[in-house]
Short mmCIF file of N, CA and C and ligand atoms in Angstrom, two decimals:
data_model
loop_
_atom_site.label_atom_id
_atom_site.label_comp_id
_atom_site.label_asym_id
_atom_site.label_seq_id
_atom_site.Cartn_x
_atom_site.Cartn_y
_atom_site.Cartn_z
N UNK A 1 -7.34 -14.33 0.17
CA UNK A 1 -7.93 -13.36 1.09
C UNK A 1 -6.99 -13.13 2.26
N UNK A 2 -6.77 -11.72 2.65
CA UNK A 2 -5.95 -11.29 3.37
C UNK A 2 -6.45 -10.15 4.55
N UNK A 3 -6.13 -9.97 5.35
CA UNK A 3 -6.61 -9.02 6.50
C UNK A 3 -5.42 -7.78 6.11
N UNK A 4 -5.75 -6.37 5.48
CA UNK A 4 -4.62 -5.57 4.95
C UNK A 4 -4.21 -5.26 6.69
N UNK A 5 -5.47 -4.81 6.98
CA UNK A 5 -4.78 -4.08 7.99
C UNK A 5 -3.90 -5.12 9.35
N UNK A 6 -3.44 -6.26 9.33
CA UNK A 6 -2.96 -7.02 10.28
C UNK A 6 -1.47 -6.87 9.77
N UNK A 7 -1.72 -7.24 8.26
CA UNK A 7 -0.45 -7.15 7.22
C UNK A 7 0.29 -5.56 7.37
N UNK A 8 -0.27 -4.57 6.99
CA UNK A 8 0.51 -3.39 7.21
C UNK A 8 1.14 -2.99 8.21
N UNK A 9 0.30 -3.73 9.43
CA UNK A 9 0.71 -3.48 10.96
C UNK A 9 1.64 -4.02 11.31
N UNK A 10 2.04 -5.08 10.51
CA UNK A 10 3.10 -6.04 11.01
C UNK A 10 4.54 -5.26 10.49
N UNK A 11 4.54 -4.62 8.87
CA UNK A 11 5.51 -4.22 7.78
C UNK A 11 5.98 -2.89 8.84
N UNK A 12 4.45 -2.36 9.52
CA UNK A 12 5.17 -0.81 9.82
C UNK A 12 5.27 -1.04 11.25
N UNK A 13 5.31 -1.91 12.19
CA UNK A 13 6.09 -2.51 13.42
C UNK A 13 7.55 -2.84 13.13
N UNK A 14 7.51 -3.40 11.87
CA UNK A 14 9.40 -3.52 11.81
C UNK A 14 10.27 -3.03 11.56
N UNK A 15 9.35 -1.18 11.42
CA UNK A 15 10.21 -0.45 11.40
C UNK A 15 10.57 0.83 12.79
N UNK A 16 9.87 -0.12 13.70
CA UNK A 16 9.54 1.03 15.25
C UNK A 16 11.15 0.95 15.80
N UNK A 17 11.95 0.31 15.87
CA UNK A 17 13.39 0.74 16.23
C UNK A 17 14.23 1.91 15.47
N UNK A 18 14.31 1.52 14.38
CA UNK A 18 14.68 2.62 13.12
C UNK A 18 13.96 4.18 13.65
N UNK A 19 12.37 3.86 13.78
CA UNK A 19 12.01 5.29 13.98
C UNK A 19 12.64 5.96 15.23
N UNK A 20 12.57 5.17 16.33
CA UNK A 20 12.46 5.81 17.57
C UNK A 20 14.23 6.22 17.36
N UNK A 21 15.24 5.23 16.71
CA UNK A 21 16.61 6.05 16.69
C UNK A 21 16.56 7.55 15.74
N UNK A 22 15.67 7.49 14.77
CA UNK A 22 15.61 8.34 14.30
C UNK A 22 14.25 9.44 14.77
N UNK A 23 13.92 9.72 15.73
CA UNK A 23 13.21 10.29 16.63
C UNK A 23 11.81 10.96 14.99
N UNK A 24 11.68 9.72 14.62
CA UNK A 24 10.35 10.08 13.50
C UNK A 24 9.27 9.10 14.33
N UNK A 25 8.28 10.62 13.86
CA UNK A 25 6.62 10.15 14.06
C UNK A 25 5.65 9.08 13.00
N UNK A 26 6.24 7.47 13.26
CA UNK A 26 5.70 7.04 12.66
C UNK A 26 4.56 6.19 13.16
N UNK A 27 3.65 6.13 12.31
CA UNK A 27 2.33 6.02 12.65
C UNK A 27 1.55 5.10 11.65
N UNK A 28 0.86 4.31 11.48
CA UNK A 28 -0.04 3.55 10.93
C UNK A 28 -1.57 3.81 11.13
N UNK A 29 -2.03 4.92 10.06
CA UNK A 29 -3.75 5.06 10.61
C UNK A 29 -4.89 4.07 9.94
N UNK A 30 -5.29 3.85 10.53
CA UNK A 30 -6.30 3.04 9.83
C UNK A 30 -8.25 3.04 10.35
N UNK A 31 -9.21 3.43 9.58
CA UNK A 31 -10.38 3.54 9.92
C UNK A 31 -11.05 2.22 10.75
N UNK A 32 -10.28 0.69 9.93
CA UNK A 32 -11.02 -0.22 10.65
C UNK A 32 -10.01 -1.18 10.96
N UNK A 33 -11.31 -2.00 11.93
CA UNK A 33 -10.24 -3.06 12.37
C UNK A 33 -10.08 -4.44 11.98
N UNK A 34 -10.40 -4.38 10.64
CA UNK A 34 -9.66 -5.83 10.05
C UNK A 34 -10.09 -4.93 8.23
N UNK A 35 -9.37 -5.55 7.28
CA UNK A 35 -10.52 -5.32 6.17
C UNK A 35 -9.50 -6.38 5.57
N UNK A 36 -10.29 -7.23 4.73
CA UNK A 36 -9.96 -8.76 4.03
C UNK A 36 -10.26 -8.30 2.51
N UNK A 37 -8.98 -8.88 1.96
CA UNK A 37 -9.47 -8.73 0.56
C UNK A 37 -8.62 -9.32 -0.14
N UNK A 38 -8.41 -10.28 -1.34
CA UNK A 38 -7.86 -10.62 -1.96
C UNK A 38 -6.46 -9.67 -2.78
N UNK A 39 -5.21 -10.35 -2.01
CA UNK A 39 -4.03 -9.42 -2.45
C UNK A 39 -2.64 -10.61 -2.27
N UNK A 40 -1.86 -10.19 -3.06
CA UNK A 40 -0.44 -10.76 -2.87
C UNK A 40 0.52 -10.40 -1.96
N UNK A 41 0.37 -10.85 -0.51
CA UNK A 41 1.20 -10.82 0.25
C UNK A 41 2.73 -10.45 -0.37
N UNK A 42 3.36 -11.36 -1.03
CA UNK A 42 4.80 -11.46 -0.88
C UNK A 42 5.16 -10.21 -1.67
N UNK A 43 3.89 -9.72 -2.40
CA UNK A 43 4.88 -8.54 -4.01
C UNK A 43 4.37 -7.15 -2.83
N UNK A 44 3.17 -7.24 -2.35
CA UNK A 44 2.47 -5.68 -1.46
C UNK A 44 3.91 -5.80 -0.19
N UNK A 45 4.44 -6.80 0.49
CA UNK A 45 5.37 -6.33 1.04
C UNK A 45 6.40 -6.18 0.46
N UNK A 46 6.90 -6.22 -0.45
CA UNK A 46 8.13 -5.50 -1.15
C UNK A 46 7.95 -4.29 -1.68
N UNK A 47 6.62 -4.05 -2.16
CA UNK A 47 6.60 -2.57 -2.03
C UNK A 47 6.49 -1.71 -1.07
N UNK A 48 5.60 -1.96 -0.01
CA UNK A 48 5.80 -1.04 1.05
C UNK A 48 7.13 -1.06 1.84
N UNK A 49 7.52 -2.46 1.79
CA UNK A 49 9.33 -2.03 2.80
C UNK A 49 9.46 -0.92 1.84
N UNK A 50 9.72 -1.08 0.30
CA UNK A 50 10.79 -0.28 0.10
C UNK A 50 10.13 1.16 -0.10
N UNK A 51 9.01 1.48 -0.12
CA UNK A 51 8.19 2.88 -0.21
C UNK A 51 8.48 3.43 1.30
N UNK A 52 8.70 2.49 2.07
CA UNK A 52 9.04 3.04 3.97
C UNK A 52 10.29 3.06 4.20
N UNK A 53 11.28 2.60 3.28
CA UNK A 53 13.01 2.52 3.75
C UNK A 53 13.01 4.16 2.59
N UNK A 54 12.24 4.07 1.70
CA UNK A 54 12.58 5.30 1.39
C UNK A 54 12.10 6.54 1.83
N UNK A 55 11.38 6.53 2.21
CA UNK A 55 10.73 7.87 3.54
C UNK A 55 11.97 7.49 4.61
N UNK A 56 11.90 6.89 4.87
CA UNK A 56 13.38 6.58 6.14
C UNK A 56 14.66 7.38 5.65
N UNK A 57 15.01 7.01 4.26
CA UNK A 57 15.98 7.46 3.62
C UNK A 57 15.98 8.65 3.81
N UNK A 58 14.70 9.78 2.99
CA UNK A 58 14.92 10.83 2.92
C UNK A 58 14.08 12.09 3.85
N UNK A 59 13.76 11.33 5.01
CA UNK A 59 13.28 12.05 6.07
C UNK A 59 13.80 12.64 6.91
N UNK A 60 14.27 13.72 7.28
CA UNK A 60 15.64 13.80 8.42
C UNK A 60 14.93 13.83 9.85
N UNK A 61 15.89 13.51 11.14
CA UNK A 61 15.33 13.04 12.28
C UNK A 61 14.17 13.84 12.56
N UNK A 62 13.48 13.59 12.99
CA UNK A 62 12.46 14.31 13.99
C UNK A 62 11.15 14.35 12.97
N UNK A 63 11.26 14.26 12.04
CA UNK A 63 9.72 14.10 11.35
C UNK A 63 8.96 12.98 11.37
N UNK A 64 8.06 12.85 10.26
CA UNK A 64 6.87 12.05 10.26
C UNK A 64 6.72 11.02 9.43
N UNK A 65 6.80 10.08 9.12
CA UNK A 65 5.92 9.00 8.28
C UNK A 65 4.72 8.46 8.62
N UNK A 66 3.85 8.99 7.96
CA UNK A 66 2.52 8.32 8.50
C UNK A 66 1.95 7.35 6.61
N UNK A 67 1.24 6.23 7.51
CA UNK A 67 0.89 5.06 6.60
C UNK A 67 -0.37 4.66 6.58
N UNK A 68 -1.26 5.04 5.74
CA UNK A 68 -3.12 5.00 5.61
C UNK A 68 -3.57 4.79 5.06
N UNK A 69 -5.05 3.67 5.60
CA UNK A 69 -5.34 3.08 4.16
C UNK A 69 -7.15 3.55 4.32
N UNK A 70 -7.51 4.15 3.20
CA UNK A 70 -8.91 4.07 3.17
C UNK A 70 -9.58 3.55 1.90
N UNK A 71 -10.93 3.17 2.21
CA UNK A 71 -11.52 2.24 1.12
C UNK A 71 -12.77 2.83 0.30
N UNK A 72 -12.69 2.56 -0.59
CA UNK A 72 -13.83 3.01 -1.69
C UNK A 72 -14.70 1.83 -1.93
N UNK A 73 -15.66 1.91 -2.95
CA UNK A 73 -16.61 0.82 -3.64
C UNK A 73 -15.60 -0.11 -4.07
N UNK A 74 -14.81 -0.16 -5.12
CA UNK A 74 -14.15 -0.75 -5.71
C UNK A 74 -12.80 -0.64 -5.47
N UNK A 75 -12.16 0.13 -4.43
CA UNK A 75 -10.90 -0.12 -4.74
C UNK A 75 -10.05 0.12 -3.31
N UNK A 76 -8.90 -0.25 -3.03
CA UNK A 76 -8.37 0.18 -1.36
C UNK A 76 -7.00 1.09 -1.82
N UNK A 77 -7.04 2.15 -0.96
CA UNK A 77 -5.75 2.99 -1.63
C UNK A 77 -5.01 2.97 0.00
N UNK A 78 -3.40 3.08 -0.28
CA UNK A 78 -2.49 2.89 0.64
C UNK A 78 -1.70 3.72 0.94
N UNK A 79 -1.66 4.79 1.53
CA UNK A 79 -0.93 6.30 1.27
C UNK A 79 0.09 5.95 2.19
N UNK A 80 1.55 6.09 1.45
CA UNK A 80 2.51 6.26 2.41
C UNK A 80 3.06 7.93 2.46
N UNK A 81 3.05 8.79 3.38
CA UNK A 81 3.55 10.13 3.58
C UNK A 81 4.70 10.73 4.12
N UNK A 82 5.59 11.18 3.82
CA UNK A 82 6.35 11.51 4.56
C UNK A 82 6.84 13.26 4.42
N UNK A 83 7.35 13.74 5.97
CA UNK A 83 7.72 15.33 5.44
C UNK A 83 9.07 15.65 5.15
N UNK A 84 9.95 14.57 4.58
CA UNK A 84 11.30 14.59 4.19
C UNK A 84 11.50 15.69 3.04
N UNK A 85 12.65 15.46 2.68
CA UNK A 85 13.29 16.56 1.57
C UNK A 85 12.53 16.85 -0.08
N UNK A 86 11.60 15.48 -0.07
CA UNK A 86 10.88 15.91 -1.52
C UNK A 86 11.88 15.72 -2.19
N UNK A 87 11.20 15.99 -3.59
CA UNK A 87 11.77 15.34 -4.84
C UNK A 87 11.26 17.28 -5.95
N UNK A 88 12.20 17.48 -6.79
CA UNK A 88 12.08 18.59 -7.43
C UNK A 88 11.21 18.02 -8.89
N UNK A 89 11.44 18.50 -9.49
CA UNK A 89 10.08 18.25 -11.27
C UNK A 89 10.76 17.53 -11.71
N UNK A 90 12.57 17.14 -12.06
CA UNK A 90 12.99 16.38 -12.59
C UNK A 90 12.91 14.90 -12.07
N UNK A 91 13.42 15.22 -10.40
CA UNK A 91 13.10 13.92 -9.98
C UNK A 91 11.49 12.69 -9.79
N UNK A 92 10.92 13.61 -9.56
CA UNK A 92 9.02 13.37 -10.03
C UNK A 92 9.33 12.62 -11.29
N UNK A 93 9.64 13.37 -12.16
CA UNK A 93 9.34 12.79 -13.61
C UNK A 93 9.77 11.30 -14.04
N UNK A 94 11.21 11.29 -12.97
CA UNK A 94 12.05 9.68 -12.86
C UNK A 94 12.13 9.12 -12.15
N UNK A 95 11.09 9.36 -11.50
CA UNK A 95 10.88 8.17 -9.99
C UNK A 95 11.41 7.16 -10.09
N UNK A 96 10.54 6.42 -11.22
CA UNK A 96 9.95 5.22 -11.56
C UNK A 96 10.41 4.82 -12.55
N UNK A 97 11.42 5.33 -13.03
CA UNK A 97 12.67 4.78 -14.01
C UNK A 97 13.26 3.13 -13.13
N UNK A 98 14.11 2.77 -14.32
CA UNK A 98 15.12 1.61 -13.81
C UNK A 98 16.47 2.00 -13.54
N UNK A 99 16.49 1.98 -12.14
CA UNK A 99 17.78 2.85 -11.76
C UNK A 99 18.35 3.99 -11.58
N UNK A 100 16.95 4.85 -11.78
CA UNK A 100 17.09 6.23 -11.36
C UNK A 100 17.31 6.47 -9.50
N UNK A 101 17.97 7.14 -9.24
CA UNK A 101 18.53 7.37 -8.00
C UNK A 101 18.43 9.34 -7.68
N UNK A 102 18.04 10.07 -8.67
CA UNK A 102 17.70 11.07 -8.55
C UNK A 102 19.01 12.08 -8.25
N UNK A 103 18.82 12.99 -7.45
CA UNK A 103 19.89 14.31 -7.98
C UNK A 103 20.25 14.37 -6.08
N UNK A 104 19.66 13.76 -5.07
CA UNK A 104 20.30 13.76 -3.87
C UNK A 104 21.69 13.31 -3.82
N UNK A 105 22.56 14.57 -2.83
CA UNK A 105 23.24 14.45 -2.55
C UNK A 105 24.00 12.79 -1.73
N UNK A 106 22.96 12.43 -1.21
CA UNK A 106 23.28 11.44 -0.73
C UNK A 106 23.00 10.25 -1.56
N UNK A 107 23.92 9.33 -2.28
CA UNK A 107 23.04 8.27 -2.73
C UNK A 107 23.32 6.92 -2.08
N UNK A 108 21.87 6.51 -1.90
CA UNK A 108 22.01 5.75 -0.77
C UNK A 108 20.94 4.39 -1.20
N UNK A 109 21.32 4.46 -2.99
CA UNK A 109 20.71 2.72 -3.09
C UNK A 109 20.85 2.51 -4.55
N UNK A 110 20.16 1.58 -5.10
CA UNK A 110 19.98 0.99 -6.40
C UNK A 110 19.27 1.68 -7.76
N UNK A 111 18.50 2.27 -6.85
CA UNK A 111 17.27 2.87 -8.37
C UNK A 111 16.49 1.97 -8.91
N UNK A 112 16.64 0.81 -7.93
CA UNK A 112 15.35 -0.49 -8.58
C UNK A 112 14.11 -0.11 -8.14
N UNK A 113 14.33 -0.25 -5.91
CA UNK A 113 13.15 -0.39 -5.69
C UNK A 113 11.68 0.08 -6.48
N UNK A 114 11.57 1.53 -6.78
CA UNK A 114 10.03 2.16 -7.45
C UNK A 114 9.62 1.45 -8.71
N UNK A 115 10.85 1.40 -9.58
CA UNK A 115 10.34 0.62 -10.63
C UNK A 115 9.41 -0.55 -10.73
N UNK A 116 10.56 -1.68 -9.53
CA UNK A 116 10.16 -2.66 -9.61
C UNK A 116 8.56 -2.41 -8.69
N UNK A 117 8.73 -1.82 -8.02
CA UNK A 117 7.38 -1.55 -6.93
C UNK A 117 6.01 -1.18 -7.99
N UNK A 118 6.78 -0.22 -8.95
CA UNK A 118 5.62 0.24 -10.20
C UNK A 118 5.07 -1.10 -10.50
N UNK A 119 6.20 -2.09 -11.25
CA UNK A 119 5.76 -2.96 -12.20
C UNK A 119 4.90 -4.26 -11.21
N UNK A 120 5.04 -4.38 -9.90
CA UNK A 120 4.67 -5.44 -8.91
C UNK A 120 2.57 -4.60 -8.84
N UNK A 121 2.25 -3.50 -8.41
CA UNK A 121 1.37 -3.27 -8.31
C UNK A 121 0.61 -2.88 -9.22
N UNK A 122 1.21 -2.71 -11.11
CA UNK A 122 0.77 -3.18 -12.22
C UNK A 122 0.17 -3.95 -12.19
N UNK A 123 1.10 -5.35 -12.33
CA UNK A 123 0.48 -6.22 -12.39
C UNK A 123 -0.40 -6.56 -11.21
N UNK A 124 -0.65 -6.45 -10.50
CA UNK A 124 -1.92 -6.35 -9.24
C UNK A 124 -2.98 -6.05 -9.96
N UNK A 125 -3.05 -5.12 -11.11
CA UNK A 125 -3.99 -4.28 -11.33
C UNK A 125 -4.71 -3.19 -10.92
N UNK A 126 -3.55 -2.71 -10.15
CA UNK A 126 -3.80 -1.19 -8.97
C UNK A 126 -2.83 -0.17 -10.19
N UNK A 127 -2.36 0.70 -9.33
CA UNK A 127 -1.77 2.09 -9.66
C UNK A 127 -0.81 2.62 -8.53
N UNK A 128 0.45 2.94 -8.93
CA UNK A 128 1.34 3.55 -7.58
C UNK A 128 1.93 4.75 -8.40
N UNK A 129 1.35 6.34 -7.37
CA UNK A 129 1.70 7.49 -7.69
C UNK A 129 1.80 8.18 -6.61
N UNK A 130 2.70 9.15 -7.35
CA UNK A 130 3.08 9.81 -5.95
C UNK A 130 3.04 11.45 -6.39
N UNK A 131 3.33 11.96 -5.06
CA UNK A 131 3.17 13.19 -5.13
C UNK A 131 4.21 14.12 -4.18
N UNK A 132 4.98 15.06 -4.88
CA UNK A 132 6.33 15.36 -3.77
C UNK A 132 6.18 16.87 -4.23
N UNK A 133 6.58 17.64 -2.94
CA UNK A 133 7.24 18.93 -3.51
C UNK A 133 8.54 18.99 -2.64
N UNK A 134 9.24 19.53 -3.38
CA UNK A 134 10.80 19.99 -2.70
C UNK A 134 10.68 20.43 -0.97
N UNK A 135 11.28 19.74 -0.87
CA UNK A 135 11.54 20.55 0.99
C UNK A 135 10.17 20.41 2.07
N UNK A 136 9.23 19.68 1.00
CA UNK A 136 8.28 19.84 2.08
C UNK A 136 7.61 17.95 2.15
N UNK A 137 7.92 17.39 1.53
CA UNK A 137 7.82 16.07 1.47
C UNK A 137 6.94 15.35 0.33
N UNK A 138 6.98 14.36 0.63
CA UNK A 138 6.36 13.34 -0.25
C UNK A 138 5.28 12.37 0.23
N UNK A 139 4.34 12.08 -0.67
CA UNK A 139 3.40 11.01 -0.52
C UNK A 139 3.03 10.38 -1.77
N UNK A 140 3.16 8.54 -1.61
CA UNK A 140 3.17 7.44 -2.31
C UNK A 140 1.67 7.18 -2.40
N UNK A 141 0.83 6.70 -2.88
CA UNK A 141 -0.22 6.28 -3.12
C UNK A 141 -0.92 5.33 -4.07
N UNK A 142 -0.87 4.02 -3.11
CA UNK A 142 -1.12 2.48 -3.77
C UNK A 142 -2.22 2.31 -4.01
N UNK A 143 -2.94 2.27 -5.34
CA UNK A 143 -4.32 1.84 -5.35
C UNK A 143 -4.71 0.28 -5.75
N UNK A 144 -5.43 -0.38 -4.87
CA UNK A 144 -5.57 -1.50 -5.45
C UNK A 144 -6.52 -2.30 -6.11
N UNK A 145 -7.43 -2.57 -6.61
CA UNK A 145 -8.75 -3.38 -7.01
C UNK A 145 -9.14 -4.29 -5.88
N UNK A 146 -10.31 -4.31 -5.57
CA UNK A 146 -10.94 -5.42 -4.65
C UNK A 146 -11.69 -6.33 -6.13
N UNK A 147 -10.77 -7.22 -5.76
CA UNK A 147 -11.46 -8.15 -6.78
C UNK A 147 -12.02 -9.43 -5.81
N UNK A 148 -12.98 -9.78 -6.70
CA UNK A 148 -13.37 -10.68 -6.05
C UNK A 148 -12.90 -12.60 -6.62
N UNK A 149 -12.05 -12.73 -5.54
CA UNK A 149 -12.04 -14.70 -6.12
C UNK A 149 -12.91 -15.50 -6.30
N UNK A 150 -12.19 -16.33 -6.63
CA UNK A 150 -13.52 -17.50 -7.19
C UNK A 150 -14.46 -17.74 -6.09
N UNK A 151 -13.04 -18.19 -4.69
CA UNK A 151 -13.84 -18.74 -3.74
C UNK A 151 -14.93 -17.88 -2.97
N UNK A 152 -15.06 -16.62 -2.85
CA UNK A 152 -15.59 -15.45 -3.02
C UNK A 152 -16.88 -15.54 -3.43
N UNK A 153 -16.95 -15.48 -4.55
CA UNK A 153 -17.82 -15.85 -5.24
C UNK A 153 -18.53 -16.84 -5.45
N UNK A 154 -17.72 -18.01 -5.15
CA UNK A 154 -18.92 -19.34 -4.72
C UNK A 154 -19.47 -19.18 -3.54
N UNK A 155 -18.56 -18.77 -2.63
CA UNK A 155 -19.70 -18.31 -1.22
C UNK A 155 -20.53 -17.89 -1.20
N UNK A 156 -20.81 -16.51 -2.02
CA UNK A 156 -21.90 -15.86 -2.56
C UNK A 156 -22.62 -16.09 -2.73
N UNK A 157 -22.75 -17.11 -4.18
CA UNK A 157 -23.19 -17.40 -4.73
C UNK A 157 -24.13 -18.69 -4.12
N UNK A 158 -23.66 -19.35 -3.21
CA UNK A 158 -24.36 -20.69 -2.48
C UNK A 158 -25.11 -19.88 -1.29
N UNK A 159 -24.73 -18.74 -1.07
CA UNK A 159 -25.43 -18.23 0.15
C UNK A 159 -26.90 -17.62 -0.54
N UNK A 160 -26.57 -17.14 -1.73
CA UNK A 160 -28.06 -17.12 -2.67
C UNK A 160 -28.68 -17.52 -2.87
N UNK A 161 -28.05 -19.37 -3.34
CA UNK A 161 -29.06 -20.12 -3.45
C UNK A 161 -29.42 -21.21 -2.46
N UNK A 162 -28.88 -20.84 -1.19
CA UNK A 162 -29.82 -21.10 0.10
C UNK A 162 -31.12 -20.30 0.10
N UNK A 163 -30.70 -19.01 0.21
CA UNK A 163 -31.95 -17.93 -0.08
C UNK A 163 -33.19 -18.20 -0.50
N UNK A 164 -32.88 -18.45 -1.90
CA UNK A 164 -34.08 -18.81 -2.69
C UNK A 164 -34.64 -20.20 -2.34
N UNK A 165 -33.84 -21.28 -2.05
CA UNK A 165 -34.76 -22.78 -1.48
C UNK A 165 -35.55 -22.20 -0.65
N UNK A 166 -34.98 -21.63 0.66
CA UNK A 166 -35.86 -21.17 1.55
C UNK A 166 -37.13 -20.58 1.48
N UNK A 167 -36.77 -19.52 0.72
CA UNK A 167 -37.75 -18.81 0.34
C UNK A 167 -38.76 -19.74 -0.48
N UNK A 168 -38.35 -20.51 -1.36
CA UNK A 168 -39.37 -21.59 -2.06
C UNK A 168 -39.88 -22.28 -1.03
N UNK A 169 -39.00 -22.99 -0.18
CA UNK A 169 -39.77 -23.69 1.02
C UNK A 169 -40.83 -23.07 1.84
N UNK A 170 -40.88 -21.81 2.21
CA UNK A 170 -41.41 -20.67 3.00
C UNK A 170 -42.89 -20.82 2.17
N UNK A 171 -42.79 -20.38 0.68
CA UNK A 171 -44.01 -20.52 -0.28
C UNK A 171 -44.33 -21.64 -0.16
N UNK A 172 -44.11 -23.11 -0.19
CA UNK A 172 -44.63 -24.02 -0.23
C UNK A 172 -45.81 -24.28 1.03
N UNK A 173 -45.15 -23.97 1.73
CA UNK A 173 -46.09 -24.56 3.37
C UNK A 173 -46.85 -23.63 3.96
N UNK A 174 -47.11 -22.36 2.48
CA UNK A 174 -48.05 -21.84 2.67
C UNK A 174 -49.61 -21.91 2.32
P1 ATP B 1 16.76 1.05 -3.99
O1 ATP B 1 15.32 1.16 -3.59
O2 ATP B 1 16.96 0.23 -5.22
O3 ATP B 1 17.67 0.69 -2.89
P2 ATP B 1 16.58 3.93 -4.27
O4 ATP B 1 15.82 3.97 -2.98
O5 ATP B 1 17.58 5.00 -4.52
O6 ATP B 1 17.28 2.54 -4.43
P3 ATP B 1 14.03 3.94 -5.59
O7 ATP B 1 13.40 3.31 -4.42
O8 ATP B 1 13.70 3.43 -6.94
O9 ATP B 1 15.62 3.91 -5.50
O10 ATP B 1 13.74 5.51 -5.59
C1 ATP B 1 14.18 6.29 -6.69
C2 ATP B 1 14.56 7.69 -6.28
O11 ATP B 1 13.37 8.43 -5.95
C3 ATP B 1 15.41 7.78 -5.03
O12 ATP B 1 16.77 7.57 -5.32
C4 ATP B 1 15.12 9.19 -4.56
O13 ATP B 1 15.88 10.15 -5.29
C5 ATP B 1 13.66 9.37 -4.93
N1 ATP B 1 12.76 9.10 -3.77
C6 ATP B 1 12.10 7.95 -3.52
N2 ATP B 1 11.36 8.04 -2.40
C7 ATP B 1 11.53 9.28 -1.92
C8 ATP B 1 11.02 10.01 -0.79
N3 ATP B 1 10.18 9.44 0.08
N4 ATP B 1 11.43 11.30 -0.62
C9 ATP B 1 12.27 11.89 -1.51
N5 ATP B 1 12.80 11.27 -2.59
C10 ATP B 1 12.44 9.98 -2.80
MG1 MG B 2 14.19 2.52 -2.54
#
């Protein structure tokens, strides 16, 4: 069990020097002020550095990255946005290849990070998709499962069957 939003706050604070040299509006929105849920620290920050070094990458000065998380019944989704250069139909299609690096002029890395970012929030049992148009930017979107742990669930579960003694006790001493 994890507090997302303490965790994201921390990933997108370490990138407030970077922004302010690069005069981008970056921002972290979030509806509440804690939400706990069972997640893998060490693999969710390797994907978001590298989903935020790449909005960094292809954002030119003065724009936006904004980073948001809202929650459903079952699931927490993690939108990273940015209004950088976008990605055209070919590059969309190979994001998420191994070692695709795409058709920018500038190349300025490996072609691991998405893959590996794909295959890390796979196995999570979430979903990472994105959505880009040319020239007008891009947005990442992490979905994750709220699952519930064991320990979770024994809490629950003992807080129930306090419930019911009580409630039996309540009937008795009536
Ligand atoms: P690495 O992360 O290994 O250093 P990389 O950043 O080039 O290298 P990926 O993170 O896998 O590789 O991204 C793959 C390609 O997708 C990038 O090379 C780039 O062409 C495109 N891309 C990724 N994020 C964005 C973005 N926010 N805006 C536009 N294009 C992007
Ligand atoms: Mg990258």
């Amino acid at each position: 069990q994890n507090d997302l939003v303490a965790f994201i706050k921390d990933i997108v604070g370490d990138f407030n020097v970077k922004a302010k040299q690069k005069h981008i509006d970056l921002q972290f929105i979030s509806p509440f002020k804690e939400l706990s849920f069972a997640f893998d620290t060490e693999k969710l920050d390797k994907v978001l550095f590298n989903i935020i070094s790449n909005a960094f990458k292809y954002t030119p000065d003065g724009g936006l990255i904004h980073v948001s998380i809202l929650k459903n019944t079952d699931k927490i989704e993690i939108n990273i946005a940015d209004n950088g250069i976008g990605m055209n139909a070919e590059e969309k299609a190979h994001a998420f290849d191994l070692f695709y690096r795409g058709n920018k002029n500038i190349s300025l890395g490996t072609g691991l990070g998405l893959a590996l970012s794909q295959e890390f929030v796979t196995l999570h049992g979430g979903e990472l998709t994105l959505n880009s148009e040319k020239d007008k930017g891009t947005t990442f979107k992490i979905s994750l499962p709220i699952i519930e742990t064991k320990q979770v669930l024994e809490e629950k579960s003992a807080m129930i069957s306090t419930k019911i003694v009580h409630k039996f006790e309540d009937s008795e001493s009536q």
